[in-house]
XYZ file of C-alpha atoms in Angstrom:
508
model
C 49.709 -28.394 13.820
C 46.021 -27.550 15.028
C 44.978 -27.720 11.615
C 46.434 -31.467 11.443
C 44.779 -32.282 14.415
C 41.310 -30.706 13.747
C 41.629 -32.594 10.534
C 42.488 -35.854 12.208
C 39.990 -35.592 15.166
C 37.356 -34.893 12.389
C 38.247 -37.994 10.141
C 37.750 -40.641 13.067
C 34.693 -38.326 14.572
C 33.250 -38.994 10.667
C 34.124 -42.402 11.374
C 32.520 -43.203 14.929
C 29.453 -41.005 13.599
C 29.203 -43.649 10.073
C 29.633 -46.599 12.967
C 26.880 -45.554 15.494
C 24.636 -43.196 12.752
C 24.987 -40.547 15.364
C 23.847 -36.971 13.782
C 26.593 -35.596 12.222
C 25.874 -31.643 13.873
C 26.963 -33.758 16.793
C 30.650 -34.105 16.180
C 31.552 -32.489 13.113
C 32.330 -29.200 11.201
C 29.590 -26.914 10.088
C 31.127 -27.172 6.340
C 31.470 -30.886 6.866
C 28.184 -31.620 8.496
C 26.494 -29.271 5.465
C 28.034 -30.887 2.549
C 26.772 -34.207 4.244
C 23.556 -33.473 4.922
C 22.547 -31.371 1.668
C 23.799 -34.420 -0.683
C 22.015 -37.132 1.849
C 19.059 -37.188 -0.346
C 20.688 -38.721 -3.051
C 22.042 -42.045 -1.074
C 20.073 -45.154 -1.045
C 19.978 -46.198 2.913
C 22.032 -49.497 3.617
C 25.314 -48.945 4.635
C 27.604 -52.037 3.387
C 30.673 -53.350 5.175
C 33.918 -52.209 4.690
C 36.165 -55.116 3.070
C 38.520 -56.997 5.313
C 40.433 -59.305 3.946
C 40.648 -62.832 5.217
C 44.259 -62.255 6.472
C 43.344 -59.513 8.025
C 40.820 -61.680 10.127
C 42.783 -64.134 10.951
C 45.598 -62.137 11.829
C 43.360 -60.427 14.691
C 41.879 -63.602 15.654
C 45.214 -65.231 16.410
C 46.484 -61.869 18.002
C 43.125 -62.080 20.207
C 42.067 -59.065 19.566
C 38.447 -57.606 18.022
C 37.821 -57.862 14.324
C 37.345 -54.493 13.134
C 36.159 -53.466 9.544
C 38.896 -50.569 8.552
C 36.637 -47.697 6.515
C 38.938 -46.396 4.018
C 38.430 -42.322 3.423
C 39.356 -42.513 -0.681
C 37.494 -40.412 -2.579
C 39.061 -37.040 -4.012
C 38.517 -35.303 -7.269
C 36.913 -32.286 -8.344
C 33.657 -34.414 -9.605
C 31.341 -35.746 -7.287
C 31.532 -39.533 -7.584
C 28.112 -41.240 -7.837
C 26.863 -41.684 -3.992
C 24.748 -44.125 -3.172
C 24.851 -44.899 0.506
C 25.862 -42.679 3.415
C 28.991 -44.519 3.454
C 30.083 -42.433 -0.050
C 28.473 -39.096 1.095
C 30.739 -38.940 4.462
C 34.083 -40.365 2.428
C 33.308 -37.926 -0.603
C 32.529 -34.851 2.289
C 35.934 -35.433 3.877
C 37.534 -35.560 0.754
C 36.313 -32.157 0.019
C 37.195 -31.019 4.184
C 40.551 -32.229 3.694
C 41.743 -31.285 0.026
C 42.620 -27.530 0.821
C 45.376 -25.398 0.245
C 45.976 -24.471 4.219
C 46.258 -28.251 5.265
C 49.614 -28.823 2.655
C 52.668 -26.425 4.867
C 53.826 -25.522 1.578
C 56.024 -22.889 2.881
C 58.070 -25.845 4.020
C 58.949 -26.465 0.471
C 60.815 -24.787 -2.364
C 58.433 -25.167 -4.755
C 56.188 -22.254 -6.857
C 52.460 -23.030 -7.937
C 53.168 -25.322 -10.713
C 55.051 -28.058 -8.470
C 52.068 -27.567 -6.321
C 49.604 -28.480 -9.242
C 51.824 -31.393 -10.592
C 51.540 -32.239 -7.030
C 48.233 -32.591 -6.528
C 47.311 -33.807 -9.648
C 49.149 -37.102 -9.356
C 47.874 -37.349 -6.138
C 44.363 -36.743 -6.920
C 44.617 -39.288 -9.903
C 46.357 -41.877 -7.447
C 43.228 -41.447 -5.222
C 40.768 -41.729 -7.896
C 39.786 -45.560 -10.038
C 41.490 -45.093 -13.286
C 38.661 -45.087 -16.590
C 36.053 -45.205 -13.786
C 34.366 -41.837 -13.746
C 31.663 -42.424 -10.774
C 33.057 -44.855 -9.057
C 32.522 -46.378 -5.420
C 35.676 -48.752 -5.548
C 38.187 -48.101 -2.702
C 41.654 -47.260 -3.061
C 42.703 -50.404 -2.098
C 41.084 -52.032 -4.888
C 42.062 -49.998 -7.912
C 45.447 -50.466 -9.856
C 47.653 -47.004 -10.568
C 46.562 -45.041 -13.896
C 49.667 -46.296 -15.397
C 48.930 -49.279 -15.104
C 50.553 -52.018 -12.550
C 54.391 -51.904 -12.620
C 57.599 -54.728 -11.385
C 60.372 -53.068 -10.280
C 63.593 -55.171 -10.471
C 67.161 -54.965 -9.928
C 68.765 -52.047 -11.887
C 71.628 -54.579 -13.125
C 68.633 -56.605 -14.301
C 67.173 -54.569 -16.533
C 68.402 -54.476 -20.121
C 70.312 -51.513 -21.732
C 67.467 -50.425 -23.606
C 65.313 -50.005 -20.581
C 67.969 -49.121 -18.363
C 68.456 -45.806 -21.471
C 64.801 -45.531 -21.539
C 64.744 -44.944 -17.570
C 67.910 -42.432 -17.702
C 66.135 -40.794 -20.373
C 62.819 -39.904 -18.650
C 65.006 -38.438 -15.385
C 66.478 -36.058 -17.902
C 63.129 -35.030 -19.114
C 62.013 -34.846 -15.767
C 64.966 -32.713 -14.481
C 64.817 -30.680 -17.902
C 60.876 -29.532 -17.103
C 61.715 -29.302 -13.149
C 59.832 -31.906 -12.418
C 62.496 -33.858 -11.040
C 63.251 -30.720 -8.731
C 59.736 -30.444 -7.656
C 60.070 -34.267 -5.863
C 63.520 -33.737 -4.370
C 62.161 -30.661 -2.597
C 59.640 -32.831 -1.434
C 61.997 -34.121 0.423
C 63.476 -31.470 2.645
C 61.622 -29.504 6.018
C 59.463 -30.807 8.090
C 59.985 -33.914 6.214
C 63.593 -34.251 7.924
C 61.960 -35.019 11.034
C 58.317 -36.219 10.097
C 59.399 -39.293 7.734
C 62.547 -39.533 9.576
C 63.721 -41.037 12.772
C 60.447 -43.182 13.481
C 58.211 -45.798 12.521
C 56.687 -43.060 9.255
C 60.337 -43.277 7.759
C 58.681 -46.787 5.837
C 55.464 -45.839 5.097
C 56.194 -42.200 4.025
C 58.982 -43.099 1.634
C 56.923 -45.650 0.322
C 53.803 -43.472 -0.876
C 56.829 -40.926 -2.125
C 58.422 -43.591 -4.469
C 54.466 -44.576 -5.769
C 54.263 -40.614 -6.409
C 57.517 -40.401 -8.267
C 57.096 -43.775 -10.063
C 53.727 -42.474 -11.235
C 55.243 -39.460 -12.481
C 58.010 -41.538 -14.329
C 55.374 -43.379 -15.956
C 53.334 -40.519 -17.375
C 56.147 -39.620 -19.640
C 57.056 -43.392 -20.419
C 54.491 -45.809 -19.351
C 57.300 -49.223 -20.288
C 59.308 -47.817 -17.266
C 59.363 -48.716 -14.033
C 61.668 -47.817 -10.978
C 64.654 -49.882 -11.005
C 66.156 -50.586 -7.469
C 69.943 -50.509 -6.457
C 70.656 -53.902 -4.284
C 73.725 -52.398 -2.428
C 74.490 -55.803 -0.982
C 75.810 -56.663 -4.068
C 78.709 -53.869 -4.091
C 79.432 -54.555 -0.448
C 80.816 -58.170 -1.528
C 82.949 -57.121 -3.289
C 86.681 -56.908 -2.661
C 86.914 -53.405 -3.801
C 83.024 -51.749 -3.704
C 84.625 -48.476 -4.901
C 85.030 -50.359 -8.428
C 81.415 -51.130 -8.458
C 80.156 -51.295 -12.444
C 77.115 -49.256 -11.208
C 79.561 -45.853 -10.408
C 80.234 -45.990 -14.640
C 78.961 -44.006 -17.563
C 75.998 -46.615 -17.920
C 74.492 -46.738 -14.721
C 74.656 -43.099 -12.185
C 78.268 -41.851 -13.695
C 81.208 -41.349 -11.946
C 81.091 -41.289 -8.222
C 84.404 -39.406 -7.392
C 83.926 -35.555 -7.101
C 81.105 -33.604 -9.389
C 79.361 -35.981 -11.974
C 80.498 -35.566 -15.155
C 79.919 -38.991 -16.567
C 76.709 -40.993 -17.068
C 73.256 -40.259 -17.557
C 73.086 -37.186 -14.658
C 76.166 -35.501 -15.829
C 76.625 -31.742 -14.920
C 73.470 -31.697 -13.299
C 73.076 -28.482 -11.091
C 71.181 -28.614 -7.324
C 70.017 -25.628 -4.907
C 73.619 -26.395 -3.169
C 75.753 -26.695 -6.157
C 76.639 -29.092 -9.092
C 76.154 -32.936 -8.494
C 78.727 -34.255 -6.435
C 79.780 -37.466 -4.679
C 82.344 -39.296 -2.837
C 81.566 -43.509 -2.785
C 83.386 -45.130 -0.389
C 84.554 -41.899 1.588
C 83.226 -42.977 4.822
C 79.957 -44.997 6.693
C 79.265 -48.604 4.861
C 76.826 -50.244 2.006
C 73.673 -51.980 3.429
C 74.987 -55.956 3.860
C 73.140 -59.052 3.959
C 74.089 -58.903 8.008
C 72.208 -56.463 8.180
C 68.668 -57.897 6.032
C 69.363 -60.890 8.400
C 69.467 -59.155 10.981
C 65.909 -57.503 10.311
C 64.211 -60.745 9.158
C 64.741 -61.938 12.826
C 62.526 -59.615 14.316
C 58.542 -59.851 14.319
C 56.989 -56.332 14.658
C 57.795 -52.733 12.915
C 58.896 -51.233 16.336
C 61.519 -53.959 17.094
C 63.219 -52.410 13.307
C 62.252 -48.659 13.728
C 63.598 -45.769 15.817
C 62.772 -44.973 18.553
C 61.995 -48.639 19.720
C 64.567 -50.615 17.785
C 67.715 -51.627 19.379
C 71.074 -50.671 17.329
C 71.475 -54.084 15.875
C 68.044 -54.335 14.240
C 67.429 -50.908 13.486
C 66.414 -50.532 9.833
C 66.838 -46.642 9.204
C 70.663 -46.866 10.721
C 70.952 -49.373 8.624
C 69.626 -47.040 5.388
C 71.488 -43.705 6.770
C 74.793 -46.008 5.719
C 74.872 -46.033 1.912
C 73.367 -42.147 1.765
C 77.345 -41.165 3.966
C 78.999 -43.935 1.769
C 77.319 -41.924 -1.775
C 78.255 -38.774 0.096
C 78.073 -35.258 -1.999
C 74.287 -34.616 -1.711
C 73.151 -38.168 -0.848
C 74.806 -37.049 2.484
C 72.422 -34.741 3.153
C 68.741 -34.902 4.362
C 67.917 -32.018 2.597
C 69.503 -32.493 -0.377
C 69.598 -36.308 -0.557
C 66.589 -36.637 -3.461
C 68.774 -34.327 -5.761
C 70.999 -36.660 -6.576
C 68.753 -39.432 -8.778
C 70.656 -42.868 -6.725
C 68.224 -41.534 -3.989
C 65.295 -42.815 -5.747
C 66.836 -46.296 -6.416
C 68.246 -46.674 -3.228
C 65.220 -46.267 -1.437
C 63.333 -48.750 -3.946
C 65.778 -51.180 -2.339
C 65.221 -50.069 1.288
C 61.377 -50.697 -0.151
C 62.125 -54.151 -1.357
C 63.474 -54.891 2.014
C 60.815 -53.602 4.421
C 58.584 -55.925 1.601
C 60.647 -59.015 2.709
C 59.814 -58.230 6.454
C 56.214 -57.751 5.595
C 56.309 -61.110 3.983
C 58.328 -62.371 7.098
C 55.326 -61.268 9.437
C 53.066 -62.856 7.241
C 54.754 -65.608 7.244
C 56.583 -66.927 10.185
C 54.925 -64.367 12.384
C 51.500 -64.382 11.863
C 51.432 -60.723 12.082
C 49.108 -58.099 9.974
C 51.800 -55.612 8.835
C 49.068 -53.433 7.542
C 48.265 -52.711 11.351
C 51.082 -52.911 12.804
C 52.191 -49.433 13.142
C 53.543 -48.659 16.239
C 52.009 -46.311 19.020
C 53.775 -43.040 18.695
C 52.676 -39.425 18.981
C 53.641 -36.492 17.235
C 54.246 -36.348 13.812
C 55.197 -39.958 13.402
C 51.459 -40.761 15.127
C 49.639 -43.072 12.348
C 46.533 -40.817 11.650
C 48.767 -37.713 11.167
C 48.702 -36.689 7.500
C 52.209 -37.177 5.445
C 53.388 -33.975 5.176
C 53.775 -32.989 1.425
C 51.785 -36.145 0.629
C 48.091 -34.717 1.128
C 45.323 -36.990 1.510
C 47.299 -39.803 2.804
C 47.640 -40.378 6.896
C 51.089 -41.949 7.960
C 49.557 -45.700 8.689
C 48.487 -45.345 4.548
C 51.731 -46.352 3.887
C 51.396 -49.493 5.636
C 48.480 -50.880 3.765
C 49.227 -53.879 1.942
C 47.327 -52.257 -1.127
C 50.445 -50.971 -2.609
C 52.156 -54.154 -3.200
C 48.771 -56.034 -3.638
C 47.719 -53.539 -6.553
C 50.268 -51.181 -7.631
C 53.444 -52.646 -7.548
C 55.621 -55.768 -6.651
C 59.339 -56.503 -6.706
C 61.290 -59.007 -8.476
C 63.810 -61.282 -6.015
C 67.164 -59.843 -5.877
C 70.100 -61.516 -8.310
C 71.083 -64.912 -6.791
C 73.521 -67.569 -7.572
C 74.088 -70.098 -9.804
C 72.755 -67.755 -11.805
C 72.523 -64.231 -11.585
C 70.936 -63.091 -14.957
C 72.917 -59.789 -15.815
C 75.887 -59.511 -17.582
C 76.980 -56.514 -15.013
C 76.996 -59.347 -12.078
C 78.864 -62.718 -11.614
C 78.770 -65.359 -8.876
C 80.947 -65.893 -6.557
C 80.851 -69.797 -5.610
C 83.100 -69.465 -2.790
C 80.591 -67.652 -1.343
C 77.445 -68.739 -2.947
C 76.854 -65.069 -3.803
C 76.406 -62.563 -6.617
C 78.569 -59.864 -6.733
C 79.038 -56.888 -9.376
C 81.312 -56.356 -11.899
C 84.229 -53.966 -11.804
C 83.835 -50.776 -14.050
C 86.779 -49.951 -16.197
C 89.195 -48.198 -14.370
C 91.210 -45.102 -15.717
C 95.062 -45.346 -15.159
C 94.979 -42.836 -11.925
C 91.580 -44.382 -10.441
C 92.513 -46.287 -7.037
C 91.922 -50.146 -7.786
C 92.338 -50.996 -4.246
C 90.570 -49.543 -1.062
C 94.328 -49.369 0.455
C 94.759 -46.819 -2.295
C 91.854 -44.055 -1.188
C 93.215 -43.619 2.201
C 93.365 -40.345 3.916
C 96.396 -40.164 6.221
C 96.255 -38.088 9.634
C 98.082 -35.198 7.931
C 94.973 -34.721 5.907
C 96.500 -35.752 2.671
C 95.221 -38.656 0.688
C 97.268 -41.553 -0.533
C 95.021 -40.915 -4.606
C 95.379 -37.435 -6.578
C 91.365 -38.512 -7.464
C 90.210 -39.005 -3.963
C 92.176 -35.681 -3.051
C 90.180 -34.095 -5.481
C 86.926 -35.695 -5.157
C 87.020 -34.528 -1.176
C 87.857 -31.397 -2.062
C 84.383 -31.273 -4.128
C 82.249 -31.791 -1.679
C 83.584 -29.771 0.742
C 82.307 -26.783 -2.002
C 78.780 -28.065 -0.927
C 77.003 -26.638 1.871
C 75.181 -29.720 3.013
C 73.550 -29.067 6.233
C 72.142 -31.874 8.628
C 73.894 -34.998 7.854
C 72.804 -38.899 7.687
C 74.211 -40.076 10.787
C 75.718 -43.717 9.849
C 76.915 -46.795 10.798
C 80.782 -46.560 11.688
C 83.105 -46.309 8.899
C 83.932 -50.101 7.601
C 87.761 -50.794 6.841
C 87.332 -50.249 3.022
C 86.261 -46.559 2.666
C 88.758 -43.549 3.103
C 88.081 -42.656 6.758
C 88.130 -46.508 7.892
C 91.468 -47.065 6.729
C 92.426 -43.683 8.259
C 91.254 -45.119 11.095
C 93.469 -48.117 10.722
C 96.647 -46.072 9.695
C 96.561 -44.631 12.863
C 96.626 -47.554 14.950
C 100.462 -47.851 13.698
C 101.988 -46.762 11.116
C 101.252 -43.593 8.202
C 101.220 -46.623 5.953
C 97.621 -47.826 4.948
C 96.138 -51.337 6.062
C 94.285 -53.554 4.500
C 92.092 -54.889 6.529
C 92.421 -58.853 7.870
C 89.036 -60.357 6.484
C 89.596 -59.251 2.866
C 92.909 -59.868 2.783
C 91.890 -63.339 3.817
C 89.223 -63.108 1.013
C 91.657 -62.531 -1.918
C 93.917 -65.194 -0.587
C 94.896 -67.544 -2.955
């Protein structure tokens, strides 16, 4: 931690010194203040303005408060880029302060020196203007190496490029580099991009890093995103198409179907249990966030239960269960990735909403917190990036930008249909084997301890081989998953109950 802060305390010193041309022996570093004073020589002597954009200005303006010009610190590489003002010199000199072994807690992470270097290379590459060797351009204003990416629905993608995407996970978890992300995502990372206002931003630079990864090895893919609203309206969302062979495999005990079949984790072979308890994100709950104005009314520890977005999120990862359950081993299991692309297409329709109706900068509107959810902090595992990076409208400006979920008449997959009743899409049903539980009523688990399906018996008893550890605490267990209609069976009879607002749906 007092490396963090000396690093943070000597970024915005750097800063305020840039501002007021103060002498840099003043506030900074000895190593900092000699790398910027033996390369001086070479800068030419005005000092331009950082870029703001016009929104930006507005947006203070109307929030009456001072128009600042945010410096961006972007530079990092191993070449010196060509530096010709002071502006480049400090950026490049922090670059080189910051991009150190010691400032990375890599003893938080189960990873050897290779998933280090694959590490740091993408993020070094992220940082740096791709085809542009010397190269003053900010981060802001540079596209990805591979090249700007959509990222749509995963029922809207075709079968080829749906094959394509399963195809470079397996290549990824055959040369560990899919293991290297998911224990990315374990540590100090349970509580630093967790549980406050970094949860966003943090996942947000993670999926970029992963993405970019993805695309190294197949630069036609991009990151597909699982819209769980469309499961939730269901009748059944235990049948969901996306729990078959084609999409993530089976989804009741280990995975032995699909794409990630027999895949083997730090706590055991790839398991799940859909539908065994918690609840899918809904369109409730999107409405529900789209009401409010500003990040803290939708993050912990601000956010009241009703609008808070990471309950919301902590549902599906219980409802998954087997490793998704998990914070530690969530990322193992590869429906973490498109999951979270959704979450990401979300918090992108509330950053529209500010925009919008709110007249609010979202790429400054990170809420005041301290410790390790405090905006200048740097991401843990995520080096060269502070927590308020993930926040800057950049990423969906340059890198990346989301197609609009399926919506009826028509909703453009053959794996979805629309409901009119409802005005809604709604997946398909996979194929069902002759012991598989067609209704919800089915997967019950009685008081005894015995369930009312041979399959769900089984598929508990799976998971309970894992050794999880700290759990996803979600929403309450909805009517239609195993533990709600436990629930139910024990407010009368050892009979199960099917709940009165789907039976009213399937009326008729």
């Amino acid at each position: 931690m007092e490396v963090l802060q000396k690093i943070t305390v000597t970024v915005l010193l750097c800063v305020f010194a840039m501002t007021h041309a103060s002498p840099l022996e003043t506030f900074l570093a000895p190593e900092l203040a000699d790398c910027v004073n033996s390369l001086s020589s070479f800068a030419k002597t005005t000092v331009p303005k950082a870029s703001v954009s016009v929104l930006d200005i507005k947006q203070r303006e109307n929030a009456g408060g001072p128009i600042v010009e945010d410096i961006a610190i972007d530079f990092a590489g191993t070449e010196v880029p060509l530096l010709e003002t002071p502006e480049d010199i400090h950026m490049y000199c922090i670059k080189q302060f910051m991009w150190k072994e010691d400032i990375v807690r890599w003893e938080d992470y189960n990873i050897t020196k290779t998933d280090k270097d694959l590490v740091n290379g993408l993020l070094e590459s992220m940082m740096t203007p791709t085809g542009v060797k010397h190269s003053r351009i900010k981060r802001q204003s540079v596209t990805p190496p591979t090249g700007r990416r959509t990222r749509r629905e995963y029922r809207r993608i075709s079968d080829g490029e749906r094959n394509a995407f399963h195809t470079v996970l397996q290549t990824m978890k055959t040369n560990g580099q899919y293991n290297t992300f998911a224990n990315l995502h374990q540590g100090i990372v349970t509580t630093s991009a967790h549980n406050g206002p970094n949860f966003l931003g943090w996942h947000r630079v993670y999926l970029a890093l992963f993405e970019e990864a993805i695309r190294r090895i197949n630069g036609q893919v991009s990151l597909p995103y699982w819209e769980t609203t469309l499961d939730f309206d269901m009748v059944n969302p235990a049948t969901t198409i996306v729990f078959s062979p084609a999409f993530f495999g089976n989804g009741d005990g280990r995975v032995i179907t699909g794409p990630f079949a027999n895949w083997v984790t730090p706590i055991g072979p790839l398991t799940r249990n859909i539908a065994g308890r918690s609840t899918l994100f809904t369109k409730a709950n999107i409405r529900s966030i789209l009401t409010r104005c500003r990040t803290r009314e939708i993050t912990s520890p601000t956010a009241l239960p009703q609008f808070n977005f990471e309950s919301f999120h902590n549902g599906p990862h219980v409802w998954v269960g087997g490793q998704m359950s998990g914070l530690d081993s969530s990322a193992h299991d590869p429906v973490f990735f498109i999951f979270h692309a959704f979450i990401d297409y979300v918090w992108e329709l509330f950053r529209i909403h500010q925009i919008n109706d709110c007249r609010v900068d979202p790429s400054i509107d990170y809420p005041p917190v301290t410790r390790e959810h405090a905006a200048t902090r740097p991401m843990d595992g995520l080096t060269d990036y502070r927590n308020i990076d993930g926040y800057r409208s950049y990423w969906t400006q340059n890198w990346y930008d989301y197609e609009r979920a399926p919506s009826c008449p028509n909703c453009n997959s053959p794996y979805l249909r629309c409901d009119t009743a409802r005005s809604v899409c709604v997946s398909l049903q996979r194929t069902l084997a002759a012991d598989e539980p067609a209704t919800f009523d089915r997967m019950a688990i009685f008081e005894d301890g015995t369930a009312a399906n041979s399959r769900v018996a089984q598929a508990i008893a799976d998971v309970a081989m894992l050794t999880i550890g700290p759990q996803f605490n979600g929403p309450p267990d909805e009517p239609r998953t195993q533990m709600g209609q436990a629930r139910l069976s024990r407010m009368g009879s050892n009979v199960p109950i099917v709940p009165s607002y789907v039976a009213d749906r399937t009326a008729g």
